[in-house]
Amino acid sequence: MIRKVLLLGLLAFLVYLLWPYTVFTLGHANPRTTALMERRAQEAHETGRKFRPKLIWKSLSQISPNLIHAVLLAEDDTFYQHHGFDYEQIRIAIAEDIVKQKYAYGGSTLTQQLARSLFLRPRKSILRKIKEAVLTVYLEHTLTKRRILELYLNVIEWGPGIFGAEAASASYFSKPASDLTPDEAVAMASILPSPRRWSPFSEKAFMARRRTQLIERMQKAGYASVNFVDGDPAAILP
């Protein structure tokens, strides 16, 4: 047992030494590509498809507060309280994974998701989780919360070939991310667990429930008065 702990510690230390310069540059430089984008390009190449990713960088002040609030509530409602890890969600994730005997439940914070998108391959493994943890610590101690959120909203995958809030807003609603209404923001935030599987306009019961729950949370939090009748996707069609 001690040997395993020491080995994991050594691996974590090696990872810790691997990315310091790249992480530090994120404080003032916007990444032009990410590990996830490169992986999607490779997948497209392997299947003979063209890959033209859409990514339009915007500062946090150019993204609608409606979307910012919706994403935080949907993906990481303790973002400003934790230092990269939500230990209660980790406990829940471990319990779910044990029951299903696989990596079935995420429970990741925005910072962890950002670390994965920027630097890591989608494949799940113990080593990748170690790398993710070390990168998360680096990001939290190197960047401000505002910068982490800005990076996240600009590089996160939001559909096939769609990366970042601005490209997603243009693709789904034909408008800049700064102009998103509360209901449009809810529709976009609701697909983030599986952005290539779900659409903001999906009529599936699961998505309707997810939108309704997120609307109620936004209203309860006092972020917005969202007029989105019974999760009806027709209410947000562009």
mmCIF file of C-alpha atoms in Angstrom, residues 200-203 208 211-212 215 228-237:
data_model
loop_
_atom_site.group_PDB
_atom_site.id
_atom_site.type_symbol
_atom_site.label_atom_id
_atom_site.label_comp_id
_atom_site.label_asym_id
_atom_site.label_seq_id
_atom_site.Cartn_x
_atom_site.Cartn_y
_atom_site.Cartn_z
ATOM 1 C CA PRO A 200 -30.686 23.284 -26.743
ATOM 2 C CA PHE A 201 -33.910 22.606 -28.632
ATOM 3 C CA SER A 202 -34.244 18.945 -27.650
ATOM 4 C CA GLU A 203 -37.776 17.839 -26.826
ATOM 5 C CA ALA A 208 -37.042 19.405 -20.594
ATOM 6 C CA ARG A 211 -34.041 23.040 -18.295
ATOM 7 C CA THR A 212 -36.968 23.408 -15.912
ATOM 8 C CA ILE A 215 -34.728 27.755 -14.542
ATOM 9 C CA PHE A 228 -39.643 29.561 -20.239
ATOM 10 C CA VAL A 229 -43.003 27.814 -20.228
ATOM 11 C CA ASP A 230 -42.808 24.201 -19.028
ATOM 12 C CA GLY A 231 -39.374 23.749 -20.599
ATOM 13 C CA ASP A 232 -40.924 24.079 -24.077
ATOM 14 C CA PRO A 233 -38.024 24.292 -26.592
ATOM 15 C CA ALA A 234 -40.282 26.132 -29.036
ATOM 16 C CA ALA A 235 -40.123 29.111 -26.684
ATOM 17 C CA ILE A 236 -36.456 29.668 -27.529
ATOM 18 C CA LEU A 237 -36.289 28.875 -31.217
#
